[in-house]
Coordinates of C-alpha atoms in Angstrom, one line a residue:
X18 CA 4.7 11.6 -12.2
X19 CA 8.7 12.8 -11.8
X20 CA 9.8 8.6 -13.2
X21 CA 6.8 7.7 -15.8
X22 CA 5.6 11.9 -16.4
X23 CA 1.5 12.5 -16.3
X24 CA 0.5 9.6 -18.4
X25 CA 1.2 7.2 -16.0
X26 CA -1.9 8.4 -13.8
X27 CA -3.9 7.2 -16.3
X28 CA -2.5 3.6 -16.1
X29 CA -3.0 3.8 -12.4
X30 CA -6.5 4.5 -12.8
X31 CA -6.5 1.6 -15.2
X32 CA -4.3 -0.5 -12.8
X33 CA -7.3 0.3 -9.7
X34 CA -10.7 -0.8 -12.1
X35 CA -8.7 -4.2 -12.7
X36 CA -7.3 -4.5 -9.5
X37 CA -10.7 -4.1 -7.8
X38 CA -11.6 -7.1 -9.2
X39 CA -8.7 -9.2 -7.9
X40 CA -9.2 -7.8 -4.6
X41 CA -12.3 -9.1 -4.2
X42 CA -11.2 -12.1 -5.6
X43 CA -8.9 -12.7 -3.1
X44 CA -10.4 -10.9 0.0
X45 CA -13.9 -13.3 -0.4
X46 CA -11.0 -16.1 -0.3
X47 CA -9.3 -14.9 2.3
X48 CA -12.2 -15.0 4.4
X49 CA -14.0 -18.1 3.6
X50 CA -10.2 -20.1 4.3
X51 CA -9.4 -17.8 7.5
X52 CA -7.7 -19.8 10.5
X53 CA -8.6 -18.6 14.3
X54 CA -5.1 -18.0 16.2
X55 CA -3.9 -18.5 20.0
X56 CA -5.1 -15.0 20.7
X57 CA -8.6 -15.8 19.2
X58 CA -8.1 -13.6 16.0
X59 CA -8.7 -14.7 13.3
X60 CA -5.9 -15.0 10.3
X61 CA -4.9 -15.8 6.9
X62 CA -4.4 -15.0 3.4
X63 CA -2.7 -16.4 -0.2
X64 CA -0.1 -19.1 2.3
X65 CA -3.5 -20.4 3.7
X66 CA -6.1 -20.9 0.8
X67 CA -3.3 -22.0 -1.2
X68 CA -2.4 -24.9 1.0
X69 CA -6.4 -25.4 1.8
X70 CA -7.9 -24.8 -1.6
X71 CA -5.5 -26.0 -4.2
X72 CA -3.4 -28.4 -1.4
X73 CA -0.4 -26.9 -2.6
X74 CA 1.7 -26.7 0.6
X75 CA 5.0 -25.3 -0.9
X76 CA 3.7 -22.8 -2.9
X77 CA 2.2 -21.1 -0.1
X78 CA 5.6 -21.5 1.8
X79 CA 6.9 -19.7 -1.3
X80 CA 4.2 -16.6 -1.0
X81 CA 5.3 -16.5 2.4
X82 CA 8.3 -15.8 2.2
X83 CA 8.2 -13.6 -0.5
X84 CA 5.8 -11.6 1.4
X85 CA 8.0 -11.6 4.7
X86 CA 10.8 -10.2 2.4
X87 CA 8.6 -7.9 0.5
X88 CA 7.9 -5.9 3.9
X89 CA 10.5 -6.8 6.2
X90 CA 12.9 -5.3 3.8
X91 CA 11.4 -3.2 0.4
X92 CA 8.0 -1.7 1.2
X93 CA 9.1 -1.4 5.4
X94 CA 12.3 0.2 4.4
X95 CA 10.2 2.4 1.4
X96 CA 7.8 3.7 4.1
X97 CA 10.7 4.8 6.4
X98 CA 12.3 6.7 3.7
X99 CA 9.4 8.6 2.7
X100 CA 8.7 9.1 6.3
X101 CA 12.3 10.3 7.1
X102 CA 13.2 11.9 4.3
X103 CA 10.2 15.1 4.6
X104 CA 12.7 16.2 7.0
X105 CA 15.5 16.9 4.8
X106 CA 13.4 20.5 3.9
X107 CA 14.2 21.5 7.6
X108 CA 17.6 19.7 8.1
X109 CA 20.7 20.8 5.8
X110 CA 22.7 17.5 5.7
X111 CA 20.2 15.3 7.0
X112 CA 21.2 12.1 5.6
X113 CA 25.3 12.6 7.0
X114 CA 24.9 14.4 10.2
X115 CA 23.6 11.3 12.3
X116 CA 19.7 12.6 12.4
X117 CA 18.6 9.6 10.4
X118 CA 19.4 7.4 12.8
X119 CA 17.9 9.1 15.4
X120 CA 14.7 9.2 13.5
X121 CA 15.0 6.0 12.8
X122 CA 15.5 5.6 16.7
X123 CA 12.0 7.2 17.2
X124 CA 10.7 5.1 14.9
X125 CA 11.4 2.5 16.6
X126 CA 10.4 3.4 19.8
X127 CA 6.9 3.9 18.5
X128 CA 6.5 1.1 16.3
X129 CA 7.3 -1.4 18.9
X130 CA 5.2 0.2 21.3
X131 CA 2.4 -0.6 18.8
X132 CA 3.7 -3.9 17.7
X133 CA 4.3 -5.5 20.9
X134 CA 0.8 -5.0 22.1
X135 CA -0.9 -7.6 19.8
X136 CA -2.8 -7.1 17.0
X137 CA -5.7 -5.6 19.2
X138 CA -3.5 -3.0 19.8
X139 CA -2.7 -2.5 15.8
X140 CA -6.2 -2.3 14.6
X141 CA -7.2 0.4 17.2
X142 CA -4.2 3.1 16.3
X143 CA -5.0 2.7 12.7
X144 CA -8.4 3.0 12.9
X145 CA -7.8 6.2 14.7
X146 CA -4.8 7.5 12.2
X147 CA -6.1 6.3 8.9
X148 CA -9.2 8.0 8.6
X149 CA -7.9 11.2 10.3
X150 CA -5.2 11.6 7.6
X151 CA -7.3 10.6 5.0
X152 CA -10.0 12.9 4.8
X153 CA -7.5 15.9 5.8
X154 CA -5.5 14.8 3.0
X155 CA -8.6 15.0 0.8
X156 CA -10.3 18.2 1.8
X157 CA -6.2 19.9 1.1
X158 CA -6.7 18.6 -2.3
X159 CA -10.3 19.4 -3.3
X160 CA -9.9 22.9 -2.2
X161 CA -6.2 23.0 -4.2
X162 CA -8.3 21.7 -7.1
X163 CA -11.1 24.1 -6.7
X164 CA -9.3 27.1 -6.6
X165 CA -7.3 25.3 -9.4
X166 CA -10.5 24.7 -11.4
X167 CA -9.9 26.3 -14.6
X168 CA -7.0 24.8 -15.0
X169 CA -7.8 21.2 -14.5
X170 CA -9.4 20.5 -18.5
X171 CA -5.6 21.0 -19.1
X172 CA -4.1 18.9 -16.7
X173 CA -6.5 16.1 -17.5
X174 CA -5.9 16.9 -20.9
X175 CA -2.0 16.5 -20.0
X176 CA -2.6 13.1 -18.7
X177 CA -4.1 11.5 -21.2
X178 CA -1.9 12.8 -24.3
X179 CA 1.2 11.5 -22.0
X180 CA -0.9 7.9 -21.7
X181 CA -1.1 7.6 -25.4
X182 CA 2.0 9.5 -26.4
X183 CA 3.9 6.5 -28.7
X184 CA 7.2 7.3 -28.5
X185 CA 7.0 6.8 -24.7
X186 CA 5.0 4.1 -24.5
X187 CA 7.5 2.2 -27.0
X188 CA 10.7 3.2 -26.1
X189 CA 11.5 0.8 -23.6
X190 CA 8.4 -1.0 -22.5
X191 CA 9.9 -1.8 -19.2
X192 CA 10.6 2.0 -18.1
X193 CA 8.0 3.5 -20.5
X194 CA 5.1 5.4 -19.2
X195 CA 2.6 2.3 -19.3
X196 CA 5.2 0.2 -16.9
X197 CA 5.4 2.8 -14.5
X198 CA 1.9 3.2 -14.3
X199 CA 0.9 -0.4 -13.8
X200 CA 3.7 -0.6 -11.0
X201 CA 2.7 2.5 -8.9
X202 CA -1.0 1.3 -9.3
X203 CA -0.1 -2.2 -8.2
X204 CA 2.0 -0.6 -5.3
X205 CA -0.2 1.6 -3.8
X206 CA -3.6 -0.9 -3.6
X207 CA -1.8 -3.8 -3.6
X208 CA -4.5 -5.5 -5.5
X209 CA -3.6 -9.3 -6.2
X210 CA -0.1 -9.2 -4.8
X211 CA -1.9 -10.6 -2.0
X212 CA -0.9 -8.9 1.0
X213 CA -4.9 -6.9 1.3
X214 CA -5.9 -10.4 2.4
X215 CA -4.2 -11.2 5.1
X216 CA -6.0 -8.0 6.9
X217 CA -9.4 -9.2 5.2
X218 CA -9.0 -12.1 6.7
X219 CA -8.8 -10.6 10.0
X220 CA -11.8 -8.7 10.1
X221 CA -15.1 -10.2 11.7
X222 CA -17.4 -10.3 9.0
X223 CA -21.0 -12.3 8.3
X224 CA -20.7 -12.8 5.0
X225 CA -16.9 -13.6 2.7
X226 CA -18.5 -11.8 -0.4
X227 CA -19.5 -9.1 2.1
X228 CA -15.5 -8.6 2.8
X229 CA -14.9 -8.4 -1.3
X230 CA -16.8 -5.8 -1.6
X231 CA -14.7 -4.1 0.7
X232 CA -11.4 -5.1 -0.3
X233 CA -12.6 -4.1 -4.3
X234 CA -13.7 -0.1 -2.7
X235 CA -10.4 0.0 -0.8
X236 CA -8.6 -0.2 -4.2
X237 CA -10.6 2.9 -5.8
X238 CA -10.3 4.9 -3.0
X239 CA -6.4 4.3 -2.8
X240 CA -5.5 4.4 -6.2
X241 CA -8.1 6.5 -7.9
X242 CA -8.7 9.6 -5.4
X243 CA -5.9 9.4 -3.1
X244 CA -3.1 9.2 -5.5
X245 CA -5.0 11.3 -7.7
X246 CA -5.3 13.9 -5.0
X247 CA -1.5 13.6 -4.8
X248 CA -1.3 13.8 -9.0
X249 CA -3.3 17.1 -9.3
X250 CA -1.6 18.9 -6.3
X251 CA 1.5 18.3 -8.5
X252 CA 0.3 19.2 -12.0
X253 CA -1.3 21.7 -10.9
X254 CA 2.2 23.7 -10.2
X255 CA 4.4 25.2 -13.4
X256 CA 6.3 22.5 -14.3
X257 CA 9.0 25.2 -14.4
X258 CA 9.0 25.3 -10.3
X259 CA 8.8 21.5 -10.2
X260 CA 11.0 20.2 -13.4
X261 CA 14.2 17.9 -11.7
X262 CA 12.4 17.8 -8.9
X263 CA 11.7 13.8 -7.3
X264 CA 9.8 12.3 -4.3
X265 CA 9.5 14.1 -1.2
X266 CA 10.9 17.4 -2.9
X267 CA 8.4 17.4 -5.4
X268 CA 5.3 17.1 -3.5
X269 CA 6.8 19.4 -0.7
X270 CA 7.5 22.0 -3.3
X271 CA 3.7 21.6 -4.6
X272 CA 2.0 22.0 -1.6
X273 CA 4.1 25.6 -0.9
X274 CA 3.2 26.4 -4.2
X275 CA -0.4 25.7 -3.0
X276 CA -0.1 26.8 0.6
X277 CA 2.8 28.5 1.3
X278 CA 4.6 27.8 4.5
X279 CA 1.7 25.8 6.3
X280 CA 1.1 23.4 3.3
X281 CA 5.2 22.0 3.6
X282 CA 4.5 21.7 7.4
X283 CA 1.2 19.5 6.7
X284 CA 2.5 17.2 3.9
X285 CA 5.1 16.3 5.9
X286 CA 2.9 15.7 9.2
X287 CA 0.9 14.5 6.9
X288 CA 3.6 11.9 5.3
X289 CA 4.5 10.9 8.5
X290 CA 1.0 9.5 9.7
X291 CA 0.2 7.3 6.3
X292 CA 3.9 5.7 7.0
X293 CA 3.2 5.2 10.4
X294 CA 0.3 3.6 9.9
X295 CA 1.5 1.8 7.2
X296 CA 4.5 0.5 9.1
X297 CA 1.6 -1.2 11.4
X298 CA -0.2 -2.5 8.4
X299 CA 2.4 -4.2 6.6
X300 CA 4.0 -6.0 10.0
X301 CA 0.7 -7.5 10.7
X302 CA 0.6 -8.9 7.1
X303 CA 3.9 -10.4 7.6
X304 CA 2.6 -11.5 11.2
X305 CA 0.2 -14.1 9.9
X306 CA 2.8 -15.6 6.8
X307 CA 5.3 -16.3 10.3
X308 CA 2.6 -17.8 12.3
X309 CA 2.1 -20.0 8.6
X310 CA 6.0 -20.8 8.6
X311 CA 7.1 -21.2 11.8
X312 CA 4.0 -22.0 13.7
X313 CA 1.7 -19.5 16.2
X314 CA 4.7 -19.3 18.7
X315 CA 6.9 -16.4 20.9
X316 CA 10.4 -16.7 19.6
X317 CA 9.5 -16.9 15.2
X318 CA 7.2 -13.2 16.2
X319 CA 9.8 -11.6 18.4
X320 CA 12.5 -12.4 15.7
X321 CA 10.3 -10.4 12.8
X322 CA 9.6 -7.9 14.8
X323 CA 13.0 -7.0 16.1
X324 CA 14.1 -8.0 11.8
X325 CA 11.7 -5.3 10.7
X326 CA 12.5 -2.5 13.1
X327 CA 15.7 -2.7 12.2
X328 CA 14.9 -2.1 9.0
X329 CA 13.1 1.3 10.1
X330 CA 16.9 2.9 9.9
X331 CA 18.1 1.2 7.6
X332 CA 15.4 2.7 5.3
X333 CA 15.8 5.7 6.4
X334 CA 19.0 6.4 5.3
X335 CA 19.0 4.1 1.7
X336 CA 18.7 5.7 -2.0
X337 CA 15.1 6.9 -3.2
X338 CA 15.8 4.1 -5.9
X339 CA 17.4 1.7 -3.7
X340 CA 14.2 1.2 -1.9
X341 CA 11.8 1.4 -4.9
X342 CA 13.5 -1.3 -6.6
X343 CA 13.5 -4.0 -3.6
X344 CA 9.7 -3.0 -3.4
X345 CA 9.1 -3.6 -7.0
X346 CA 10.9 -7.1 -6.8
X347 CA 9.0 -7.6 -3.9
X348 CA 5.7 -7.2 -4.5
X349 CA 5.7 -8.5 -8.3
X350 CA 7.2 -11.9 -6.9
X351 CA 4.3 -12.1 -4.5
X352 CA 1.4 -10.9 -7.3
X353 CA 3.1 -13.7 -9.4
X354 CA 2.5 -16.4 -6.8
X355 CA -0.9 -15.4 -5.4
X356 CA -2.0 -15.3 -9.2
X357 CA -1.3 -18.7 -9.8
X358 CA -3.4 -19.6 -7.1
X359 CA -6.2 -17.5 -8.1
X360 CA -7.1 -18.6 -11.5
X361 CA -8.0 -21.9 -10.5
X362 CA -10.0 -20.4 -7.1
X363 CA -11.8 -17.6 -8.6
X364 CA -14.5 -19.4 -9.5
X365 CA -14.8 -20.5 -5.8
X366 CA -15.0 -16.9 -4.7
X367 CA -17.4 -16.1 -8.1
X368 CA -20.1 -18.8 -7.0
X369 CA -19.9 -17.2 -3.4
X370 CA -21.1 -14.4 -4.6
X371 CA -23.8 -15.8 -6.7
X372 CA -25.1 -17.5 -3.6
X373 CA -24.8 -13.9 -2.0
X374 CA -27.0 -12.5 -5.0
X375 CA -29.6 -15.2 -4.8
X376 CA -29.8 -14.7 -0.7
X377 CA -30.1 -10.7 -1.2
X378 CA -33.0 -11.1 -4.1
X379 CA -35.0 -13.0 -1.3
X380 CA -34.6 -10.8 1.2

């Protein structure tokens, strides 16, 4: 909203309905190619049913890597900005007096706690956090919108005159309002950059289409009411309070618009839980792609791990569009890879779920 204005939730949406249908793509994938590990998990993801389905070795070395980077560095750093940065409302000078680091410090602390107790471990705190923060998250916005309600025909009206507005939309494809949409949308589901597999393929499940399905309502929920929850507790303030206004600001300044006091408190409480949780999410992505590289062994893990939480403070302490941009490079290298490897597979994962189809009609 503060880089591409309103019009860009639109292409988000947009971004989601296609997306869906990649994720399922590649989740159904994901599953049916799915390795078991030393620990008896299960894992895998693009690096394995590229070199399984298409035989294609060094193009999944390629996704790997590009993935490793992606969250070792971009998204891992991304998530401990956001994280950190919620602070600078209670902490004049926040990024010079030395309380980044120590943030970051915690952060570590907490993380490899988490990290360093298997993947077991992982799926058990985020199963707790995720939902938790989720539907709190969504009840604060529902009630913002209700009490909000006759004003919403204009903010939707809002969003879709900035979607179609020409001038932005041509002036500069590549920082217009459509770009910005399709890369927020791509960054928050993560639909066909192919990381969402490497989790799919973890999960015990009966049935690969069954894990598609999945994968393909993840991406609404993410993209079309969670970051529209986020959208309308924004637009839903005077632009005058919020014009100039960027990133953790704005959306701290919205909810004390919304909630006074308590609502600055919960966003970034909030905030802190999502990139938590995502923290855990994204280094057990990257797990499986150094397991692919390196082989299933100590010394390739431990050297990630201690790479990544580095990375926590580093984060921390970079510029909002410092972080943003290695992300964006990131994650389009890897969507770029994984697609290549999904046109010619789809129709793999497509006659899966015609089999699935047939099964459930006899049933």
């Amino acid at each position: 909203v503060a880089t591409g204005g309103p019009g860009a939730i639109f292409w988000m949406w947009l971004m989601a309905l296609i997306g869906a249908a990649s994720a399922f793509i590649e989740s159904t994938l994901a599953q049916i190619y799915k390795i078991r590990g030393k620990e008896g998990e299960f894992r895998g993801g693009p690096a394995y049913y590229i070199q399984q389905g298409l035989g294609k070795r060094w193009l999944g070395i390629i996704f790997a890597w590009a993935l490793i980077l992606c969250f070792a560095f971009g998204f891992n750093g991304l998530q401990a900005f956001n994280m950190t940065s919620a602070l600078e409302y209670y902490i004049p000078d926040y990024a010079t007096n030395g309380t980044a680091v120590g943030v970051g410090i915690v952060l570590i602390v907490f993380t490899a706690f988490v990290i360093f107790g298997g993947a077991k471990r992982i799926s058990i705190i985020t199963s707790i956090i995720v939902p938790i923060m989720a539907i709190a998250y969504i009840l604060i916005a529902l009630w913002t919108t209700i009490t909000n309600i006759g004003e919403l025909p204009a903010v939707f009206a809002t969003i879709f005159q900035s979607a179609f507005n020409f001038q932005s939309i041509a002036g500069g494809f590549a920082g217009s309002v459509v770009m910005l949409g399709i890369k927020r949308g791509l960054f928050s589901n993560e639909a066909g950059s192919g990381s969402a597999p490497c989790a799919a393929a973890a999960a015990e499940c009966d049935d690969p289409v069954k894990m598609g399905f999945v994968q393909a309502l993840g991406v609404l929920i993410d993209t079309v009411v969670i970051c529209s929850c986020t959208a309308f507790l924004m637009l839903l303030v005077p632009q005058e309070i919020t014009e100039g206004l960027a990133g953790m600001d704005l959306l701290q300044t919205a909810l004390q618009y919304h909630l006074g006091g308590f609502g600055v408190v919960f966003i970034a409480a909030t905030l802190a839980l999502f990139s938590f949780s995502t923290f855990l999410g994204v280094l057990y992505y990257a797990r499986g792609n150094v397991a692919y590289l390196c082989g299933d062994n100590w010394w390739s893990q431990t050297v990630y791990k201690l790479i990544a939480l580095a990375m926590l403070v580093i984060g921390g302490m970079q510029a909002y569009t410092v972080v943003w941009d290695l992300g964006d490079v990131g994650i389009g290298l890897m969507t770029i890879f994984n697609m290549i490897a999904l046109v010619p597979m789809a129709k793999e994962a497509l006659a899966a779920l015609n089999d699935y189809e047939k099964r459930k009609k006899l049933q």
